[in-house]
mmCIF file of C-alpha atoms in Angstrom:
data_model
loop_
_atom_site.group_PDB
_atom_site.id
_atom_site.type_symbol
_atom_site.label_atom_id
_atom_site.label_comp_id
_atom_site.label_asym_id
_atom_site.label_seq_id
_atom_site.Cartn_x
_atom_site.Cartn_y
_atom_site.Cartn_z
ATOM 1 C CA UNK A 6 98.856 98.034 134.266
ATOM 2 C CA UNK A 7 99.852 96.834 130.648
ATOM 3 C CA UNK A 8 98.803 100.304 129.543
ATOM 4 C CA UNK A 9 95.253 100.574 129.970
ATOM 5 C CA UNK A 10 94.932 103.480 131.580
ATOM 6 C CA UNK A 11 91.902 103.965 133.219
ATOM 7 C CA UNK A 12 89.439 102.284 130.245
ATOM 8 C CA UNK A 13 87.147 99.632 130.989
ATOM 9 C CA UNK A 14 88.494 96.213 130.188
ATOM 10 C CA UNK A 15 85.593 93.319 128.974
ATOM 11 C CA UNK A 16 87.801 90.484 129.310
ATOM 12 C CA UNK A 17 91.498 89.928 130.398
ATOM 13 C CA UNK A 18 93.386 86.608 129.853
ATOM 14 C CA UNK A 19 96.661 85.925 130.887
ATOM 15 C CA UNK A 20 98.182 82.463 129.852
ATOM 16 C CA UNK A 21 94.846 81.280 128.471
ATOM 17 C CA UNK A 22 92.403 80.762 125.872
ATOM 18 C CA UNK A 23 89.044 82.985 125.265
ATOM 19 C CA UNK A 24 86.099 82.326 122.860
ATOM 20 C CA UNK A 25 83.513 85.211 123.016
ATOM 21 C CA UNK A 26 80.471 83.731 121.053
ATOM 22 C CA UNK A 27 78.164 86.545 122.390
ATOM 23 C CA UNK A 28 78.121 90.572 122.977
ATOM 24 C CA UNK A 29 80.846 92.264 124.673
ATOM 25 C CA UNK A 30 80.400 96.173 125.016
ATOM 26 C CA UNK A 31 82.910 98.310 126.827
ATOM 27 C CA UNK A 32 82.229 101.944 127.467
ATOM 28 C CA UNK A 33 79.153 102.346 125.589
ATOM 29 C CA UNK A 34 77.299 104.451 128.295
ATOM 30 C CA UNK A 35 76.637 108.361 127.376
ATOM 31 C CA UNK A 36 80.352 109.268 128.811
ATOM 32 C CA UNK A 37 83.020 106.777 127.624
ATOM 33 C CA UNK A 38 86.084 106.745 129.332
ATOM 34 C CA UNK A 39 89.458 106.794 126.762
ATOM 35 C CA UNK A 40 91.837 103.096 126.540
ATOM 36 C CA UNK A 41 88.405 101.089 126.519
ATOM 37 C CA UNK A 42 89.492 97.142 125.604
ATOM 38 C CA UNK A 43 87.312 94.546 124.349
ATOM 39 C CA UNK A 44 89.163 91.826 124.815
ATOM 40 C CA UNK A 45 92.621 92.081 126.320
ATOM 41 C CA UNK A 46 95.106 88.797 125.885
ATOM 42 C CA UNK A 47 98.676 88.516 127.167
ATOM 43 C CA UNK A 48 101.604 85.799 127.439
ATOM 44 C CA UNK A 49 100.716 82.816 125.162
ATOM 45 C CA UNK A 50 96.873 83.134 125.252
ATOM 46 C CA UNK A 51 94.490 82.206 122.173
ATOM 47 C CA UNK A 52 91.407 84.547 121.203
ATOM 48 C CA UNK A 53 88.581 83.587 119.287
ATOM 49 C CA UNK A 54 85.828 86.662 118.934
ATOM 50 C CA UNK A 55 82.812 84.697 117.536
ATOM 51 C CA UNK A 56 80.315 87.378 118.601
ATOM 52 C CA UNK A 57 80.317 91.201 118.652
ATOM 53 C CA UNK A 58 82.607 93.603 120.609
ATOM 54 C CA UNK A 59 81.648 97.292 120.874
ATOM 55 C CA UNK A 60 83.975 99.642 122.067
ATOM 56 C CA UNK A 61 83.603 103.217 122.272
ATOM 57 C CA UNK A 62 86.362 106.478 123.740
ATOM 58 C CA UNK A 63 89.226 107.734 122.734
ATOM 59 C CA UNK A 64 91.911 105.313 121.284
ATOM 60 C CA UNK A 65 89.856 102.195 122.120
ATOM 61 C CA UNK A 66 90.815 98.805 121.588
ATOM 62 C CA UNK A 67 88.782 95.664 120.159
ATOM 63 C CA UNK A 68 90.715 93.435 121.050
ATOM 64 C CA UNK A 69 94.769 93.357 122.058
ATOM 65 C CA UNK A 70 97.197 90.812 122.208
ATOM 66 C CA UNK A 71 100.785 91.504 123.661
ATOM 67 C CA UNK A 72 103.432 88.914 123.808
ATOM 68 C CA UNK A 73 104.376 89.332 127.458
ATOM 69 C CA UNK A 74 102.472 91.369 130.203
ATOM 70 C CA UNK A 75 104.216 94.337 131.529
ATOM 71 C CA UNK A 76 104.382 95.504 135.068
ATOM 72 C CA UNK A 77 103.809 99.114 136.360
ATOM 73 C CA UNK A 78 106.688 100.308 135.550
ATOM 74 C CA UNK A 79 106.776 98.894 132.277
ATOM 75 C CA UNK A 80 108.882 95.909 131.866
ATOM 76 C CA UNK A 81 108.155 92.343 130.634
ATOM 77 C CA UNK A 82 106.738 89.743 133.018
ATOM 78 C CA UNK A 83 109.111 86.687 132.050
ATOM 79 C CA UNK A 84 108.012 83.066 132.182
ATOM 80 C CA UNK A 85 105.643 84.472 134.794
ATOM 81 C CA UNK A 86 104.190 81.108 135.181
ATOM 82 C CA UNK A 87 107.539 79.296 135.496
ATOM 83 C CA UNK A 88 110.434 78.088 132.592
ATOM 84 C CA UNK A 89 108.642 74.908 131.884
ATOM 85 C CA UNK A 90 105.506 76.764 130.745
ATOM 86 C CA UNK A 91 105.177 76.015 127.256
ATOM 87 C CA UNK A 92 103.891 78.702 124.719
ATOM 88 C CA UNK A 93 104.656 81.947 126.892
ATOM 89 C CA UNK A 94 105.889 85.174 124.944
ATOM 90 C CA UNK A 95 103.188 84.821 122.072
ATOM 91 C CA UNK A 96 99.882 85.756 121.419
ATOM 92 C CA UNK A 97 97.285 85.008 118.550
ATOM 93 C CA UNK A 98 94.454 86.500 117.870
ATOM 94 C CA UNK A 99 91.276 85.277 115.175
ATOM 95 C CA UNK A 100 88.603 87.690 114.891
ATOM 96 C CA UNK A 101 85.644 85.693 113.117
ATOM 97 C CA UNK A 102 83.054 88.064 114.038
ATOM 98 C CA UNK A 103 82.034 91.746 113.925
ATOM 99 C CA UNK A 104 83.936 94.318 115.908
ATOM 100 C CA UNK A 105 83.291 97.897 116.007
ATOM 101 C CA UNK A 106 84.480 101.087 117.530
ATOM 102 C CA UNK A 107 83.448 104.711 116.879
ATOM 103 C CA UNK A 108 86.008 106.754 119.014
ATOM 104 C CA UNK A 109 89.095 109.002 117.833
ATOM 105 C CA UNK A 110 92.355 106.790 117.362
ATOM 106 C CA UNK A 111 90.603 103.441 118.197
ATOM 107 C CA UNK A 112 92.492 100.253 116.899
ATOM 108 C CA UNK A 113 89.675 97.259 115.940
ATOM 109 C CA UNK A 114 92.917 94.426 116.504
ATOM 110 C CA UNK A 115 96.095 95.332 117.738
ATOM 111 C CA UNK A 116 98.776 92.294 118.280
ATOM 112 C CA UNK A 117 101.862 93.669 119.784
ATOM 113 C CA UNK A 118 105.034 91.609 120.505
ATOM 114 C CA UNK A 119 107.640 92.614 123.228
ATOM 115 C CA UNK A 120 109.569 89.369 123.503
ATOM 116 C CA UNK A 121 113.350 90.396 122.908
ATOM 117 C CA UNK A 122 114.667 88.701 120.221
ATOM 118 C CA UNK A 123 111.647 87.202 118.713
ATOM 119 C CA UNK A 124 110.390 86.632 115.544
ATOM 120 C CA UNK A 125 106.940 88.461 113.776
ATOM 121 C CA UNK A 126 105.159 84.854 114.284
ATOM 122 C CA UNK A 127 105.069 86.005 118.306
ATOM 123 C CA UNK A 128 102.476 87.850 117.716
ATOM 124 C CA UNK A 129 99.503 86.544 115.126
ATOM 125 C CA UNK A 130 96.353 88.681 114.373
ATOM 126 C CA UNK A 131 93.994 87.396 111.624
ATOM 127 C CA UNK A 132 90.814 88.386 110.785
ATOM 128 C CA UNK A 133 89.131 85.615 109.017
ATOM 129 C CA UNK A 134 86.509 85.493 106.091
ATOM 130 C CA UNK A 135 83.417 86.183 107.941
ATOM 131 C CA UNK A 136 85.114 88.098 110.136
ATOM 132 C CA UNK A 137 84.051 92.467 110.173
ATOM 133 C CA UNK A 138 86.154 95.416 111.069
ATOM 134 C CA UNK A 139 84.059 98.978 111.816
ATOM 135 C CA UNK A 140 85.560 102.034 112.558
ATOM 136 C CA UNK A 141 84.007 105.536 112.345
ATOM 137 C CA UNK A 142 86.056 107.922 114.203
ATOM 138 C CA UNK A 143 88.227 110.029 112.850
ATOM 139 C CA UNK A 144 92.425 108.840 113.053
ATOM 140 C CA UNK A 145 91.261 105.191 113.305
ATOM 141 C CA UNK A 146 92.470 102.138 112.452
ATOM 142 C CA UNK A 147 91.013 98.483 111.247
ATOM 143 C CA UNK A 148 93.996 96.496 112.345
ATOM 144 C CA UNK A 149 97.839 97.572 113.945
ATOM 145 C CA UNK A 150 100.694 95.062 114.121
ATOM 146 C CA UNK A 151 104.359 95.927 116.058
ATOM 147 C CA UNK A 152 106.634 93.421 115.275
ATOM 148 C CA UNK A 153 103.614 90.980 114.417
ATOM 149 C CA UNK A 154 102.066 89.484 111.276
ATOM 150 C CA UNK A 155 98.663 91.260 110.885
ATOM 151 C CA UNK A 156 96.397 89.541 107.896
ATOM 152 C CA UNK A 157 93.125 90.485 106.687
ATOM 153 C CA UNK A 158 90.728 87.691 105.092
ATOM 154 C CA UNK A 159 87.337 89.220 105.709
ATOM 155 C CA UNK A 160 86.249 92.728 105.399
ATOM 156 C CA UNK A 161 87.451 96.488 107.294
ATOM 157 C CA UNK A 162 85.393 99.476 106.716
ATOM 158 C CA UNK A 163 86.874 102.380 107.600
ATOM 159 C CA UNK A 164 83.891 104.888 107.301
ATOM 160 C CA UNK A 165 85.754 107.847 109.447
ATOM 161 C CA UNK A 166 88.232 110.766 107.999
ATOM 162 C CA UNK A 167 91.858 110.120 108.429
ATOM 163 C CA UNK A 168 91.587 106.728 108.887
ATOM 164 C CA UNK A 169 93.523 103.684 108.286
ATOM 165 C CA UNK A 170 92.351 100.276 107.315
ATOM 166 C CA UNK A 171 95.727 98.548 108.603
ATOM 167 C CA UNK A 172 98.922 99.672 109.939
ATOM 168 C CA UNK A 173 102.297 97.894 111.440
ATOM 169 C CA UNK A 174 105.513 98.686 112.077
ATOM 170 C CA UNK A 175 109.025 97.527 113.682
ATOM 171 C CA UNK A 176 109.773 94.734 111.154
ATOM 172 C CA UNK A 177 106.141 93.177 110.846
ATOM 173 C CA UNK A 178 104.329 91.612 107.686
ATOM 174 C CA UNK A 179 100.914 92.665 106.232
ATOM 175 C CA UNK A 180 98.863 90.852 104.108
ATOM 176 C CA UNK A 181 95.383 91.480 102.675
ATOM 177 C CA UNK A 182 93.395 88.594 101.320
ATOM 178 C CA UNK A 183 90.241 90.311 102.081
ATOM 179 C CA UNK A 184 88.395 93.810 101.085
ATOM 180 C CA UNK A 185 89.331 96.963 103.105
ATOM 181 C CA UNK A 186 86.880 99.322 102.131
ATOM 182 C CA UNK A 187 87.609 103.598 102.235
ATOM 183 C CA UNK A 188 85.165 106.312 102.474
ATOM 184 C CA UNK A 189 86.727 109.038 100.961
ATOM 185 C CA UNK A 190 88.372 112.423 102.388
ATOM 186 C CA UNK A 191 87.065 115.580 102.744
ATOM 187 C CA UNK A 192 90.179 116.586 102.505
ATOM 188 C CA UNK A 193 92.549 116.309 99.766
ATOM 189 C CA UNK A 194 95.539 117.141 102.348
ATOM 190 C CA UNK A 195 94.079 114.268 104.796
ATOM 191 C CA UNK A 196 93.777 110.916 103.099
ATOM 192 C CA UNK A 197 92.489 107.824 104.089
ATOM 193 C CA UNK A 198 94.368 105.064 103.431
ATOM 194 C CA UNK A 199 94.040 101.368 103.156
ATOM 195 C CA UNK A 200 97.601 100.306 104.491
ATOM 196 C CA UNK A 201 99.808 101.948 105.933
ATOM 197 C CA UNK A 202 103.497 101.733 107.050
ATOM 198 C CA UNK A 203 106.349 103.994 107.066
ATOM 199 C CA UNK A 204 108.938 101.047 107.827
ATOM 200 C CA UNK A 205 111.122 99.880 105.891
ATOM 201 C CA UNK A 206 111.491 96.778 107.104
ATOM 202 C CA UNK A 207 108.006 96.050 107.045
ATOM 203 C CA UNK A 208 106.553 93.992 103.743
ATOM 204 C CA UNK A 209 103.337 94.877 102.321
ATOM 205 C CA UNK A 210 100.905 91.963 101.053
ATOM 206 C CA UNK A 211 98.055 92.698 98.651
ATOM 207 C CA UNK A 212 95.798 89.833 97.459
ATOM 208 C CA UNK A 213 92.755 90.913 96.500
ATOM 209 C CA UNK A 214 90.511 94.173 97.076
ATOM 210 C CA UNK A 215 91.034 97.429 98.578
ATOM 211 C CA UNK A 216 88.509 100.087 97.616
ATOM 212 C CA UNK A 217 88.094 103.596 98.112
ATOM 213 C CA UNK A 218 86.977 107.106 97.689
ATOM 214 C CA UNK A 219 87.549 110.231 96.501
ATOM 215 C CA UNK A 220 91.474 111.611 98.490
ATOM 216 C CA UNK A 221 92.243 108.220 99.504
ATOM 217 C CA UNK A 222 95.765 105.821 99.534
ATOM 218 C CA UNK A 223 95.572 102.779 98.712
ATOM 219 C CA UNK A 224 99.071 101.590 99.734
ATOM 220 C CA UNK A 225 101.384 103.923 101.309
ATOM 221 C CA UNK A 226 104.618 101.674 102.171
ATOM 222 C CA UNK A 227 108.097 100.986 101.202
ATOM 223 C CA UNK A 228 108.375 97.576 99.843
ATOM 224 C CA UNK A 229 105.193 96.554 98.454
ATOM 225 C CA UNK A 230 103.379 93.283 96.623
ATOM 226 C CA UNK A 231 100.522 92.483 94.739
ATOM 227 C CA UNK A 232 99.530 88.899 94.074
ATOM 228 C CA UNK A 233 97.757 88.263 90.735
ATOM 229 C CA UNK A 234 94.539 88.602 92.330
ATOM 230 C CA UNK A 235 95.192 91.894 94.350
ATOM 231 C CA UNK A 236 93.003 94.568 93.384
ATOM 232 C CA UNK A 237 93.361 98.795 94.422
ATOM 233 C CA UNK A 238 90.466 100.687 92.888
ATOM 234 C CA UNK A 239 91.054 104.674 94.351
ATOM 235 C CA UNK A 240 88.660 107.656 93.324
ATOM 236 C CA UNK A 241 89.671 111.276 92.083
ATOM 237 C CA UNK A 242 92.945 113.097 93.671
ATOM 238 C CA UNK A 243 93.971 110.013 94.875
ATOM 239 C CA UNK A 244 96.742 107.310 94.693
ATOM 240 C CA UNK A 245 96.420 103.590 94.435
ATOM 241 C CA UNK A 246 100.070 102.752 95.948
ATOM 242 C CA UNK A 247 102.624 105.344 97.275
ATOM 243 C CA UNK A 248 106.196 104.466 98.477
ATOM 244 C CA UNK A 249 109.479 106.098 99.798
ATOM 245 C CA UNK A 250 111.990 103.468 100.212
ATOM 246 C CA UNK A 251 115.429 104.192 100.393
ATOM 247 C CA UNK A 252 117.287 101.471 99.682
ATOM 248 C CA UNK A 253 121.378 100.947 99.047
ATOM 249 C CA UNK A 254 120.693 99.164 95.448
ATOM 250 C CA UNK A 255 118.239 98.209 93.091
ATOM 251 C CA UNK A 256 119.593 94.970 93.042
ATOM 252 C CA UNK A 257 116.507 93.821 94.465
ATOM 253 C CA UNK A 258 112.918 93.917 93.637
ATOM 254 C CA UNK A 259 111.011 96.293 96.176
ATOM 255 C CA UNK A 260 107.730 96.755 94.688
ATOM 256 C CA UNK A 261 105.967 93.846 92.818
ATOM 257 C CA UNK A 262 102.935 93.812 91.224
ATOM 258 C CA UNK A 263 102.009 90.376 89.598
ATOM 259 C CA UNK A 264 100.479 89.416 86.313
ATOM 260 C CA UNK A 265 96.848 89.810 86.823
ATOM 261 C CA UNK A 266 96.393 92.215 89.326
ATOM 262 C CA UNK A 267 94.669 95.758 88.726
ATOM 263 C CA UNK A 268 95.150 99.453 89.907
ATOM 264 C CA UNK A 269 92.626 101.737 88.626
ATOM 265 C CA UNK A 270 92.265 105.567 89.824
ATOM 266 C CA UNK A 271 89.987 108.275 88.834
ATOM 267 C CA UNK A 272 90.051 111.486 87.584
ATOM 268 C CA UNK A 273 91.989 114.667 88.426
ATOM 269 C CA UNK A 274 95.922 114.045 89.319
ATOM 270 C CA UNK A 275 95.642 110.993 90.260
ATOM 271 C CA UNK A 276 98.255 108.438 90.481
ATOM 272 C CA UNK A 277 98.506 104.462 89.568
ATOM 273 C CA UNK A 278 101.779 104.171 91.285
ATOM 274 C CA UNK A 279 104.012 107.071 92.903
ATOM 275 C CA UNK A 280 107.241 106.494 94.075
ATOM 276 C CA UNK A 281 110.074 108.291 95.747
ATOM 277 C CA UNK A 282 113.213 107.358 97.212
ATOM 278 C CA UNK A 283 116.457 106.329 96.252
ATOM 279 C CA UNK A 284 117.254 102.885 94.036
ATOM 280 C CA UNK A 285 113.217 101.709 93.619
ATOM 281 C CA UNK A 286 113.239 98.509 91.816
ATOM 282 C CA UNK A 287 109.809 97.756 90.184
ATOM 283 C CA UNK A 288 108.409 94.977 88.234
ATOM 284 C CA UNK A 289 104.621 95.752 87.180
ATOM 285 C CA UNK A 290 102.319 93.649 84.828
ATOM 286 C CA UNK A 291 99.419 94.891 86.571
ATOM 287 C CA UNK A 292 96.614 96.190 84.469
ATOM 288 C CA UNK A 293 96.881 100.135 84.938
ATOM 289 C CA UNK A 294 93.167 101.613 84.344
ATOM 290 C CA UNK A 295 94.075 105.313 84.558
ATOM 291 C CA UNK A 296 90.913 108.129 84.660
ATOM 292 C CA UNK A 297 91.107 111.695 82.433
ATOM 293 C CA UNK A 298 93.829 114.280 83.952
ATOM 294 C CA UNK A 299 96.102 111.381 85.927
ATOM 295 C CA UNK A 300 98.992 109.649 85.680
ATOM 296 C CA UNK A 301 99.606 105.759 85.556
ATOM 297 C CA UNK A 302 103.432 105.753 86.910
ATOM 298 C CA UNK A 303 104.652 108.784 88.603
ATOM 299 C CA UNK A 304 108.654 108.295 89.210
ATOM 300 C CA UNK A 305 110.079 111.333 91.420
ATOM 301 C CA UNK A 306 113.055 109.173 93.307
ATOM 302 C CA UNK A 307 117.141 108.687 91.985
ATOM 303 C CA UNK A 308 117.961 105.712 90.691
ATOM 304 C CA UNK A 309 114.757 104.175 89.924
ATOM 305 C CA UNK A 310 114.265 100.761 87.688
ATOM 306 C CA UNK A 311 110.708 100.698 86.531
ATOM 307 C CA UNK A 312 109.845 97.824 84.093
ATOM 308 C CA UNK A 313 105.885 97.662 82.814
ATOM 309 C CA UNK A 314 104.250 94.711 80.889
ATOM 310 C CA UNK A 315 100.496 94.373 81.067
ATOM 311 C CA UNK A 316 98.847 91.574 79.179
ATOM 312 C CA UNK A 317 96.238 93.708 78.582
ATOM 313 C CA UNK A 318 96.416 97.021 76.620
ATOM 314 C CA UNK A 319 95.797 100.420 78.476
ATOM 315 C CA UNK A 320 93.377 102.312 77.177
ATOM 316 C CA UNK A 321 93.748 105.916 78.095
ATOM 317 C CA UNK A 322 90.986 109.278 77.626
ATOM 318 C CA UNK A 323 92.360 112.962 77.773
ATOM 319 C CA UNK A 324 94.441 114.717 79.391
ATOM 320 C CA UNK A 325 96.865 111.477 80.877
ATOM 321 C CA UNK A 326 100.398 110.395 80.967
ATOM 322 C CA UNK A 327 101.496 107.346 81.534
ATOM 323 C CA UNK A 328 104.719 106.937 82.044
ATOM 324 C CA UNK A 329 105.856 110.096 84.110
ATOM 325 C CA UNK A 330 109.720 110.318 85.633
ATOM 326 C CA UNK A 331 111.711 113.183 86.808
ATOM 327 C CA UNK A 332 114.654 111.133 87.851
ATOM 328 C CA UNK A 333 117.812 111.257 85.232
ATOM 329 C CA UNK A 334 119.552 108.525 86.976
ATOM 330 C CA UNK A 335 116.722 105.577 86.556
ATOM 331 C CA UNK A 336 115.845 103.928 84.095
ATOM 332 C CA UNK A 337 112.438 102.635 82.253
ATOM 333 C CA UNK A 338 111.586 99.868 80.270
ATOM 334 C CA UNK A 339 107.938 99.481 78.676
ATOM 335 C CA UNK A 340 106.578 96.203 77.133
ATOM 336 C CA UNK A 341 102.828 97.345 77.231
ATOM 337 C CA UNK A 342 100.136 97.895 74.653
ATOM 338 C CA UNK A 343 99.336 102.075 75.110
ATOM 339 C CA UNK A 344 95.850 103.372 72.893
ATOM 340 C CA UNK A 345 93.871 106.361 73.400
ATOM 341 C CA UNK A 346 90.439 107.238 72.841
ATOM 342 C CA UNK A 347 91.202 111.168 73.375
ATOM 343 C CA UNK A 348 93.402 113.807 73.313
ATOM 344 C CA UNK A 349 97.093 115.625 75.012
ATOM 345 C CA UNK A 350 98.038 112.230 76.293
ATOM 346 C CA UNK A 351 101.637 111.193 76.700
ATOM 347 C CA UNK A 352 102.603 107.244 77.098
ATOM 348 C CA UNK A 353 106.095 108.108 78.023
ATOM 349 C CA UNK A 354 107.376 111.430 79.625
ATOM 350 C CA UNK A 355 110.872 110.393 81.032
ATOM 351 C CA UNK A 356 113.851 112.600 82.354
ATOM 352 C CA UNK A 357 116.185 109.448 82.433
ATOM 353 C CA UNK A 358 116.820 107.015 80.157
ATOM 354 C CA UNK A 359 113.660 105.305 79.014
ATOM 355 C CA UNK A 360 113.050 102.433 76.332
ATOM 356 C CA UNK A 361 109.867 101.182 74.838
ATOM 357 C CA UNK A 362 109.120 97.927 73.110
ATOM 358 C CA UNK A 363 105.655 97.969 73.186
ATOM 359 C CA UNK A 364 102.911 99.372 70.886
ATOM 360 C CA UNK A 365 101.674 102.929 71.302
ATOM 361 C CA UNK A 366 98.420 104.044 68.818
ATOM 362 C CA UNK A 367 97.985 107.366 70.010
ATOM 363 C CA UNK A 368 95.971 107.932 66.335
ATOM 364 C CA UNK A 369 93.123 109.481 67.663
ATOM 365 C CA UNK A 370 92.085 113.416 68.788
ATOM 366 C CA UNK A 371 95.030 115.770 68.865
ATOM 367 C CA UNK A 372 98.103 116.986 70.828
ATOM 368 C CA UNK A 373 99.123 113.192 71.825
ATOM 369 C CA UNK A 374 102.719 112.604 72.219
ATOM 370 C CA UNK A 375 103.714 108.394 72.640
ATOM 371 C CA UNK A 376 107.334 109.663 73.834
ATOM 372 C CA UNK A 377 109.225 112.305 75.237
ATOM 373 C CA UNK A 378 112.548 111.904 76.577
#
């Protein structure tokens, strides 16, 4: 059973090891059939995709991985090829080739573990450098983790509406060394979004580029890095990195974005960085590019610590405000360069406490303000 449903399956591996170097295609006929896999791996087996896998239906599958098989009524197979069998309970999966899927809710890698007990590194899905994600249908997603590690070191394209480059939850990792690409929304209610996770407890890695459209998310998590090479370039009403965490204190960093990383976002509300919440903690020396009629930091949580320091100085047009913070309880501390070119800007616009000890030449065009508190 292992939840298939009625889909076509291309290949199934139990306990074993699978290197597709050529074409698989699973319910590509006129009339596809929903719960189409690619490749389907369970209980310690290895896949390689070298080649292509097409899959088309409803909530379709490239290719998943589950820790343990599960019977028909939907309990783990244990050591189903005896106690002394070494590697059972895990699963990895390396996608080095091109996978593609054009149905409504299909998943291009899904790694799933159901081992009681066990750690994330149970379940492994990576797609490599030359490795290619495709979806096109609308609620997709590039790649899904449960309790797994899910990294991305080649390229997803997510080209249909209210889709998701990658997604994980239950205590999982995700990391993005790679370039998830977004089409944007038509609609400004339904956004695309790069990655995605509404668990706490799952840890957000970006490395390098994620890239979209018009109504799109770039990150929409709770506790969230950027390495100094991690990129999130967003178009108009949109938002390069959302997230709700609630956490006990701000003892503790929970969002993180490195010296030499960059969020830019375009025109028309949109947001560098909007966060929620209760007791944020964040640390940014990213380089904030920030388009006319947006907002570089939008606080809106209770008990927020936001420190900025950019090596580089933002540059702002018309219409923008930096630094914006409803919450009276948190606390903001500037050390970046702020200049305009326009006019009716605000560096600072802060409810709470808020300190600057960084420049602000808001000289030119009229109406700016460099801090309001």
């Amino acid at each position: 059973t292992d939840g298939t449903k009625n889909g076509g399956v291309g290949v199934f591996i139990n306990y074993g090891l699978v290197d597709n170097k050529g074409t698989i295609n699973v319910e590509k006929d006129s009339v596809a059939n929903s719960n189409g896999v690619g490749i389907y791996a369970v209980n310690g087996s290895n896949i390689t995709n070298n080649g292509s896998i097409n899959v088309s239906g409803k909530e379709a599958i490239g290719i998943l991985g589950v820790a343990y098989r599960t019977d028909s009524k939907g309990k783990n197979v244990v050591d189903e090829f005896g106690t002394s069998a070494i590697g059972q309970g895990k699963v990895n999966i390396l996608n080095k080739g091109n996978i593609s899927l054009d149905g409504q809710g299909a998943t291009g890698i899904f790694a799933k573990n159901n081992k009681t007990g066990a750690t994330l590194t149970n379940a492994i899905a990576i797609n490599d450098t030359t490795g290619k994600v495709t979806t096109t249908g609308i609620k997709a997603v590039g790649m899904s983790g449960e309790k797994a590690e899910i990294i991305n070191r080649g390229t997803i394209e997510v080209k249909g509406q209210e889709g998701t480059g990658m997604f994980a939850k239950s205590n999982s990792r995700i990391e993005n060394s790679g370039t998830i690409n977004i089409i944007a929304s038509t609609s400004a209610s339904k956004p695309n979004i790069g990655i995605f996770t509404e668990d706490v407890n799952t840890k957000v890695y970006n490395n390098k580029n994620i890239i979209g459209g018009n109504n799109t998310y770039g990150i929409f998590g709770k506790t969230i890095n950027m390495g100094s090479n991690g990129k999130i370039k967003v178009g108009d009403n949109s938002v390069g990195i959302y997230s709700n965490g609630q956490y006990s204190s701000s003892a503790s960093s929970t969002i993180n974005l490195a010296l030499g990383s960059t969020i830019e976002v375009g025109k028309n509300q949109s947001v560098g960085l909007f966060t929620t919440g209760k007791n944020q903690n964040i640390s940014s020396q990213a380089d904030m590019k920030i388009g006319d009629n947006s907002y570089g930091y939008v606080v809106k949580g209770t008990g927020t610590k936001l420190s900025t320091n950019s090596t580089n100085p933002v540059t702002v047009g018309n219409d923008t405000v930096f630094t914006y913070s409803t919450d009276r309880s948190g606390t903001i501390e500037n050390r970046a360069t702020l200049t305009s070119t326009g006019s009716k800007n605000y560096g600072i616009y802060a409810a709470g406490t808020a300190t600057n000890l960084g420049d602000i030449n808001f000289g030119s065009g009229v109406g700016n303000v460099g801090m309001y508190s």
